XYZ file of C-alpha atoms in Angstrom:
535
model
C 0.000 0.000 0.000
C 1.114 3.532 -0.693
C 0.850 4.531 2.964
C 3.475 1.949 3.897
C 5.784 3.252 1.178
C 5.290 6.773 2.422
C 6.049 5.660 5.948
C 9.381 4.183 4.913
C 10.415 7.226 2.923
C 9.377 9.688 5.622
C 11.417 7.802 8.165
C 14.422 8.143 5.882
C 13.826 11.847 5.447
C 13.639 12.621 9.129
C 16.663 10.709 10.411
C 20.105 12.244 9.922
C 22.197 9.983 12.156
C 25.567 10.794 10.593
C 25.047 14.456 11.380
C 25.339 13.530 15.043
C 27.812 10.683 15.007
C 30.249 11.693 12.245
C 32.759 8.915 11.603
C 32.065 6.981 14.793
C 30.467 4.119 12.874
C 27.106 2.444 13.294
C 25.437 2.777 16.672
C 22.471 1.044 18.188
C 19.334 3.004 17.462
C 17.645 3.760 20.780
C 15.590 6.750 19.622
C 11.908 5.882 19.939
C 10.584 9.243 18.753
C 11.038 8.938 15.001
C 8.113 10.396 13.124
C 5.482 7.961 11.847
C 3.665 8.632 8.590
C 0.493 9.192 10.532
C -0.207 9.956 14.152
C 1.096 11.894 17.123
C 4.412 13.692 17.126
C 6.712 13.451 20.141
C 9.645 15.414 21.528
C 13.122 13.989 22.043
C 15.011 15.008 25.155
C 18.283 16.918 24.699
C 21.291 14.749 25.517
C 23.287 17.614 27.052
C 20.606 18.423 29.619
C 21.558 15.357 31.651
C 25.208 16.404 31.971
C 24.768 19.360 34.305
C 21.952 20.871 36.310
C 20.449 23.867 34.511
C 19.264 27.082 36.100
C 16.737 29.596 34.839
C 17.469 33.206 34.001
C 20.417 35.216 32.796
C 21.458 36.646 29.463
C 24.149 35.716 26.971
C 25.784 37.117 23.846
C 26.309 34.950 20.776
C 28.760 35.989 18.083
C 27.708 35.857 14.424
C 29.763 36.975 11.439
C 27.220 38.196 8.935
C 24.395 40.675 9.122
C 20.833 39.468 8.772
C 19.319 39.795 5.321
C 15.871 40.400 6.769
C 13.548 39.681 9.680
C 10.647 38.250 7.693
C 11.268 34.472 7.684
C 9.669 34.060 4.260
C 12.096 36.567 2.742
C 15.338 35.403 4.376
C 17.870 33.869 2.009
C 21.085 33.232 3.934
C 21.618 30.308 6.296
C 23.078 32.738 8.834
C 19.795 34.626 9.043
C 17.722 31.463 9.297
C 19.934 30.262 12.167
C 18.837 33.234 14.250
C 15.176 33.328 13.163
C 14.834 29.676 14.213
C 14.437 31.008 17.753
C 11.526 33.281 16.829
C 9.504 31.261 14.319
C 8.151 27.715 14.051
C 6.140 25.680 11.571
C 3.556 22.966 11.869
C 6.504 20.686 12.668
C 10.203 21.304 13.186
C 13.410 19.287 13.254
C 15.052 18.447 16.548
C 18.752 17.857 17.166
C 18.414 14.241 15.980
C 16.818 15.281 12.696
C 13.444 13.928 13.818
C 10.285 15.861 13.073
C 8.743 16.980 16.363
C 5.558 18.883 17.151
C 5.419 22.622 16.898
C 2.170 24.352 16.002
C 0.642 20.995 15.014
C 0.199 18.115 17.432
C -0.575 15.392 14.855
C -1.152 14.739 11.166
C -2.605 12.141 8.810
C -1.671 11.245 5.216
C -4.400 9.795 2.991
C -4.086 6.370 1.380
C -3.308 7.864 -2.033
C -0.743 10.269 -0.584
C -2.565 13.287 -1.992
C -4.049 14.760 1.197
C -2.282 15.858 4.400
C -4.502 16.656 7.390
C -3.041 18.498 10.401
C -4.549 18.919 13.849
C -3.355 22.076 15.596
C -2.049 22.202 19.138
C -4.303 23.841 21.714
C -3.403 27.252 23.063
C -0.406 28.184 20.888
C 0.033 31.958 20.915
C 1.899 34.440 18.800
C 4.312 36.706 20.638
C 1.748 39.517 20.751
C -0.640 37.300 22.732
C -3.117 36.363 20.029
C -4.014 32.685 19.558
C -2.822 30.951 16.422
C -5.775 30.077 14.188
C -6.294 27.705 11.282
C -6.569 30.780 9.070
C -3.047 31.842 10.105
C -1.772 28.419 9.044
C -3.499 28.592 5.674
C -2.125 32.078 5.072
C 1.432 31.155 6.072
C 1.664 28.023 3.935
C 0.138 29.756 0.918
C 2.553 32.662 1.356
C 5.555 30.292 1.444
C 4.213 28.438 -1.590
C 3.591 31.617 -3.614
C -0.150 30.960 -3.732
C -1.376 34.298 -2.366
C -2.837 36.946 -4.625
C -1.524 39.492 -5.180
C 1.929 37.932 -4.990
C 4.655 39.606 -2.961
C 7.763 39.547 -5.183
C 10.058 39.875 -2.145
C 8.867 36.572 -0.650
C 11.251 33.714 -1.470
C 8.876 31.008 -2.659
C 9.774 27.538 -1.429
C 9.875 25.475 -4.620
C 9.245 22.240 -2.712
C 5.744 23.545 -1.879
C 4.804 23.997 -5.541
C 3.294 20.513 -5.393
C 0.444 21.915 -3.236
C -2.833 22.554 -5.046
C -4.800 23.980 -2.112
C -4.708 24.656 1.634
C -7.996 24.900 3.512
C -9.220 25.117 7.100
C -11.794 22.456 7.991
C -12.489 23.849 11.448
C -10.661 25.876 14.104
C -8.195 23.065 14.800
C -7.861 21.295 11.449
C -6.325 22.156 8.100
C -6.035 20.130 4.896
C -3.282 20.342 2.309
C -4.100 18.871 -1.089
C -1.374 18.004 -3.578
C -1.173 18.106 -7.359
C 0.892 14.906 -7.322
C 2.335 12.516 -4.768
C 5.369 13.949 -2.985
C 6.984 11.758 -0.348
C 9.339 14.558 0.769
C 6.828 17.301 1.486
C 6.483 16.939 5.260
C 9.817 18.541 6.302
C 8.963 21.652 4.277
C 5.860 22.165 6.365
C 8.316 23.396 8.970
C 7.955 26.722 7.126
C 7.340 29.589 9.559
C 3.812 30.286 10.785
C 3.090 34.022 10.933
C -0.033 36.083 11.765
C -2.429 36.489 8.860
C -3.299 40.145 9.419
C 0.104 41.575 10.214
C 2.229 43.811 8.008
C 5.300 44.472 10.189
C 7.262 41.233 9.819
C 10.075 43.174 8.138
C 10.634 45.346 11.212
C 8.866 43.728 14.195
C 8.697 39.970 13.573
C 6.135 37.923 15.480
C 6.214 34.135 15.670
C 5.431 31.303 18.072
C 9.003 30.332 19.041
C 10.733 30.230 22.433
C 12.111 33.770 22.069
C 10.484 37.096 21.184
C 11.996 39.846 19.094
C 13.180 42.929 21.004
C 15.327 44.963 18.646
C 17.570 44.839 15.610
C 20.384 47.260 14.787
C 21.925 46.556 11.361
C 25.606 45.570 11.478
C 25.472 45.541 15.300
C 23.045 43.095 16.888
C 19.631 41.492 17.207
C 18.195 41.098 20.706
C 15.667 38.439 21.787
C 13.873 37.842 25.080
C 12.200 34.819 26.625
C 8.684 33.967 25.466
C 6.980 33.545 28.843
C 3.933 31.935 27.192
C 5.826 29.356 25.152
C 3.753 26.179 24.969
C 6.640 23.767 25.632
C 7.273 23.353 29.351
C 10.757 23.804 30.757
C 12.345 25.935 28.048
C 13.759 28.356 27.286
C 16.074 28.786 30.266
C 17.595 32.151 29.401
C 15.836 35.492 29.809
C 17.674 37.272 27.028
C 19.925 36.495 24.064
C 21.880 39.017 22.027
C 23.336 37.989 18.673
C 26.295 40.319 18.218
C 27.269 40.929 14.589
C 30.965 41.137 13.665
C 32.475 41.744 10.259
C 34.398 38.456 10.253
C 35.526 35.562 12.447
C 38.743 37.296 13.526
C 36.837 40.351 14.776
C 34.351 38.120 16.605
C 37.157 36.118 18.196
C 38.728 39.335 19.492
C 35.372 40.134 21.114
C 35.389 36.691 22.713
C 38.926 37.186 23.993
C 37.747 40.423 25.558
C 34.941 38.581 27.359
C 32.162 40.196 25.313
C 30.878 36.992 23.704
C 29.714 33.814 25.456
C 29.219 31.550 22.423
C 31.014 31.826 19.081
C 30.170 29.251 16.380
C 32.374 28.497 13.361
C 35.730 29.256 14.923
C 38.820 28.164 13.000
C 41.226 25.431 14.019
C 43.810 28.082 14.873
C 41.344 29.923 17.091
C 40.304 26.697 18.814
C 43.887 26.299 19.991
C 43.912 29.845 21.413
C 40.744 29.853 23.507
C 41.119 32.044 26.593
C 40.572 30.748 30.103
C 36.894 30.222 30.869
C 35.973 28.801 27.443
C 36.002 25.362 25.905
C 35.564 24.073 22.382
C 32.694 21.871 21.239
C 32.448 20.301 17.777
C 30.086 18.350 15.571
C 29.497 17.651 11.845
C 27.837 20.510 9.977
C 26.025 18.398 7.349
C 27.375 20.940 4.886
C 28.723 20.587 1.371
C 31.911 22.633 1.114
C 33.425 22.797 -2.321
C 35.106 24.765 -5.062
C 31.981 25.548 -7.046
C 32.511 26.287 -10.717
C 30.601 28.333 -13.295
C 30.121 25.637 -15.927
C 29.290 28.207 -18.631
C 32.502 30.282 -18.630
C 35.777 29.344 -20.291
C 37.711 27.220 -19.612
C 35.253 25.589 -17.193
C 32.747 24.870 -19.956
C 35.136 22.018 -20.776
C 34.511 18.936 -18.621
C 38.142 17.828 -18.937
C 39.261 21.057 -17.271
C 36.821 20.586 -14.422
C 37.983 17.003 -13.959
C 41.591 18.211 -13.912
C 40.711 20.480 -10.989
C 39.218 17.511 -9.159
C 42.412 15.475 -9.572
C 44.587 18.483 -8.738
C 43.078 19.219 -5.307
C 44.045 17.072 -2.323
C 40.862 17.186 -0.251
C 42.245 15.423 2.819
C 45.184 17.828 2.859
C 42.719 20.723 2.788
C 40.917 19.297 5.814
C 44.190 18.665 7.636
C 45.527 22.161 7.026
C 42.329 24.148 7.514
C 40.577 22.175 10.231
C 43.186 20.025 11.926
C 41.704 16.943 10.269
C 38.170 17.632 11.539
C 36.009 16.945 8.505
C 34.841 14.165 6.202
C 35.923 13.971 2.557
C 32.955 13.913 0.162
C 32.583 13.237 -3.548
C 29.201 14.574 -4.540
C 26.436 17.035 -3.721
C 24.506 14.896 -1.251
C 24.696 15.457 2.487
C 26.264 12.489 4.296
C 23.484 12.802 6.878
C 21.043 11.395 4.310
C 22.670 8.048 4.865
C 20.398 5.893 2.689
C 20.662 8.253 -0.276
C 24.330 9.216 0.024
C 26.666 7.354 -2.369
C 29.871 7.028 -0.360
C 31.675 5.256 -3.209
C 31.873 8.518 -5.161
C 34.419 9.827 -2.653
C 37.069 7.840 -4.542
C 36.206 9.063 -8.056
C 39.009 11.650 -8.124
C 41.937 10.585 -5.951
C 44.659 13.214 -5.676
C 46.723 12.762 -8.843
C 48.598 15.838 -10.161
C 49.987 13.934 -13.157
C 46.516 12.842 -14.232
C 45.375 16.462 -13.848
C 48.178 17.661 -16.132
C 47.262 15.025 -18.746
C 43.648 16.193 -18.772
C 44.691 19.847 -19.075
C 46.889 18.973 -22.067
C 44.040 17.012 -23.675
C 41.716 19.971 -23.108
C 44.129 22.346 -24.849
C 45.730 23.921 -21.763
C 49.174 22.270 -21.554
C 50.566 25.282 -19.698
C 47.560 25.784 -17.462
C 45.551 29.000 -17.173
C 44.579 31.731 -14.743
C 41.276 32.208 -12.958
C 39.707 33.928 -9.949
C 38.166 32.299 -6.880
C 35.542 34.639 -5.418
C 35.091 34.094 -1.668
C 32.766 35.859 0.804
C 34.997 37.811 3.158
C 33.031 36.977 6.312
C 33.794 33.245 6.185
C 37.393 32.686 7.263
C 36.984 28.929 6.911
C 36.274 29.261 3.197
C 39.058 31.813 2.778
C 41.530 29.411 4.384
C 40.300 26.607 2.133
C 40.710 28.774 -0.959
C 44.286 29.639 0.051
C 45.220 25.949 0.301
C 43.586 25.271 -3.078
C 45.567 28.099 -4.694
C 48.833 26.535 -3.542
C 47.825 23.037 -4.638
C 46.791 24.157 -8.128
C 50.216 25.701 -8.693
C 51.520 22.135 -8.824
C 49.549 21.464 -12.020
C 50.337 24.791 -13.679
C 47.114 26.619 -12.799
C 47.321 30.115 -11.332
C 44.365 31.061 -9.147
C 43.855 34.320 -7.317
C 41.414 34.993 -4.497
C 38.927 37.844 -4.654
C 37.249 38.637 -1.333
C 33.840 40.281 -1.513
C 31.155 41.234 1.000
C 28.458 38.645 1.682
C 25.739 40.820 0.158
C 27.843 41.205 -2.996
C 28.436 37.456 -3.127
C 24.683 36.846 -3.049
C 23.964 39.387 -5.788
C 26.982 38.802 -8.047
C 27.733 35.098 -7.630
C 24.576 33.407 -6.367
C 21.970 35.417 -8.260
C 23.972 37.109 -11.020
C 26.233 34.101 -11.770
C 28.971 36.582 -12.637
C 32.019 34.637 -11.454
C 34.464 31.898 -12.435
C 34.741 29.847 -9.238
C 33.865 30.254 -5.580
C 34.483 28.455 -2.291
C 31.380 28.282 -0.082
C 29.327 25.761 1.831
C 25.848 24.629 0.817
C 23.786 24.133 3.963
C 21.690 21.022 4.510
C 18.158 21.199 3.197
C 15.175 19.549 4.829
C 14.796 16.759 2.286
C 17.387 14.821 0.264
C 15.892 15.761 -3.100
C 16.679 19.421 -2.455
C 20.397 18.622 -2.423
C 19.969 17.775 -6.096
C 17.289 20.322 -7.013
C 19.778 23.168 -7.561
C 21.264 21.292 -10.543
C 17.993 21.152 -12.473
C 18.590 23.206 -15.619
C 15.918 25.835 -14.906
C 16.427 26.065 -11.128
C 16.806 29.634 -9.909
C 19.562 28.571 -7.519
C 21.533 26.686 -10.186
C 24.350 29.202 -9.839
C 26.823 26.680 -11.305
C 24.962 26.861 -14.632
C 24.816 23.084 -14.977
C 22.673 22.071 -17.959
C 21.981 18.385 -18.534
C 18.630 17.142 -19.969
C 19.390 13.607 -18.801
C 19.799 14.836 -15.230
C 16.522 16.778 -15.539
C 14.694 13.622 -16.619
C 15.991 11.643 -13.654
C 15.104 14.487 -11.296
C 11.514 14.580 -12.533
C 11.236 10.827 -12.022
C 12.577 11.165 -8.485
C 9.994 13.814 -7.620
C 7.081 11.411 -7.983
C 8.704 8.063 -7.158
C 7.180 6.483 -4.040
C 9.101 3.193 -3.914
C 12.014 3.561 -1.524
C 14.497 1.392 -3.429
C 13.757 3.090 -6.761
C 14.057 6.564 -5.252
C 17.442 5.688 -3.747
C 18.612 4.335 -7.095
C 17.535 7.501 -8.933
C 19.234 9.778 -6.406
C 22.473 7.826 -6.639
C 22.331 7.974 -10.438
C 22.030 11.755 -10.240
C 24.890 11.988 -7.752
C 27.121 9.926 -10.042
C 26.222 12.161 -12.966
C 27.191 15.304 -11.059
C 30.458 13.735 -9.942
C 31.410 12.358 -13.348
C 30.608 15.699 -14.983
C 32.798 17.379 -12.322
C 30.203 20.087 -11.787
C 32.217 21.182 -8.764
C 35.199 20.043 -6.723
C 33.419 18.566 -3.725
C 35.727 18.800 -0.728
C 34.239 18.022 2.658
C 31.478 17.958 5.206
C 33.274 20.138 7.780
C 32.995 19.797 11.508
C 31.693 22.927 13.187
C 33.803 24.157 16.075
C 32.145 26.381 18.650
C 33.686 28.291 21.538
C 31.399 28.094 24.592
C 31.729 29.700 28.008
C 32.433 27.172 30.757
C 29.463 28.640 32.633
C 27.006 27.419 30.004
C 25.474 24.061 29.176
C 22.966 22.821 26.650
C 24.605 24.027 23.427
C 23.340 21.539 20.857
C 24.290 20.685 17.274
C 21.555 20.123 14.710
C 21.692 18.453 11.272
C 20.597 21.774 9.763
C 21.912 25.292 10.305
C 20.317 26.602 13.512
C 21.496 28.230 16.699
C 18.917 26.896 19.167
C 19.140 29.086 22.255
C 16.144 27.494 23.958
C 18.314 24.635 25.267
C 21.202 26.794 26.504
C 21.411 27.515 30.230
C 23.737 28.629 33.014
C 25.048 25.707 35.033
C 24.119 25.623 38.684
C 26.558 27.662 40.693
C 27.732 29.585 37.616
C 24.734 31.848 37.148
C 24.981 35.086 35.208
C 26.082 38.135 37.192
């Protein structure tokens, strides 16, 4: 039956075990809260909470290294912005630290036998931060807004393409909504974590209101965003802190100086060098990012419109050496654009497609008509020291095969407009953050995709992608996804380098900092340890 197939696929979607366990190997699965295809949703308890006794109250400052690109969750583009807004907004469901879907505004859901109808029952008593109760009409409005179904359309809203499969969203009564689909989509559920916002509210850009554990207080561009505890949050026991300030610095070095001066309590994404220089009173925590870091290439510009040249780059870059030099060996070599956390879909064998081989790289360059190499520019956002360091190692490695690369640092906003949207670049080093469903890791390579900033055009890939969208059989879907991964790797669309490990500096006074399989900074679980309360 289709429901059983959906159940299997949904379980695959919502479990990202590698994101927690990295290279530690298989572990016994003791998590009993994985999301069923139909029924109640349940919370998982944070592992860290058992390590030290938490206290309530206090305020902290968290360092971030890029400004927010907006406060409206449906208009935010960058992962850095979404990390912060995670504390303010929630969807019908949301991912926990294990990658399981847990209840948020909805308490349960049901999928019809044919997979074409999703029915959600709303949780009792959930309130927006201004005190009003969340209604079914708010849900309908929010999902339609995310899906681009509202009229008139707001061109500044970033439409979630995964929701284009929805044909209609309706409220059945005050506690029930129905979502009808145009076609079966076994990977829709995680995208219903899209933020629920008030229907009749026009100040999301300046005074955001959600249902999350923290309320918006203020935002000063290039300086900080301040949040305070949501005293009426429906989940008992959290948040612990009264106030959280996200302090914005221009780059990681500037943020680390703030930490050394005692002005920052938590600083994510520190470098290996910084981790070895933590001042007294701080410790380092680490965990896999579930991130695709790579040298991403514009496949339309010369000489990168030649597959042999792209393959030469793949052979000419020693990925393990990059990890060793940039991150002290903390990272996992990858070979394709699929997040290792999607264990069933990830083709680990592709890691070995391009072993480091400078001589092979030189042969390919000669065959492509570049026996003496060439010059090109690697454009890197200046606020990500990790990517800058990676680019510097790549520059030195490529010299060994006769290629001269220079690094161009640009502001993050310029990177988004020039590289990501404008596609006006040759190559760039960045990280692609984990999406909510495995198909989205491949969606950006569809020929007409707006986020196909690598300009990859392949009708055969497009055909496989369309088949994968509607495939309900687990084994066939896995096979299609691995075919697409192999195609991307063999075409050398990019030089896939690693799934880095995130390193975070944390004050010794704090507990509860938790890594997620997606980019979030969840402050609801952070607390002052007993006896180390905030002054």
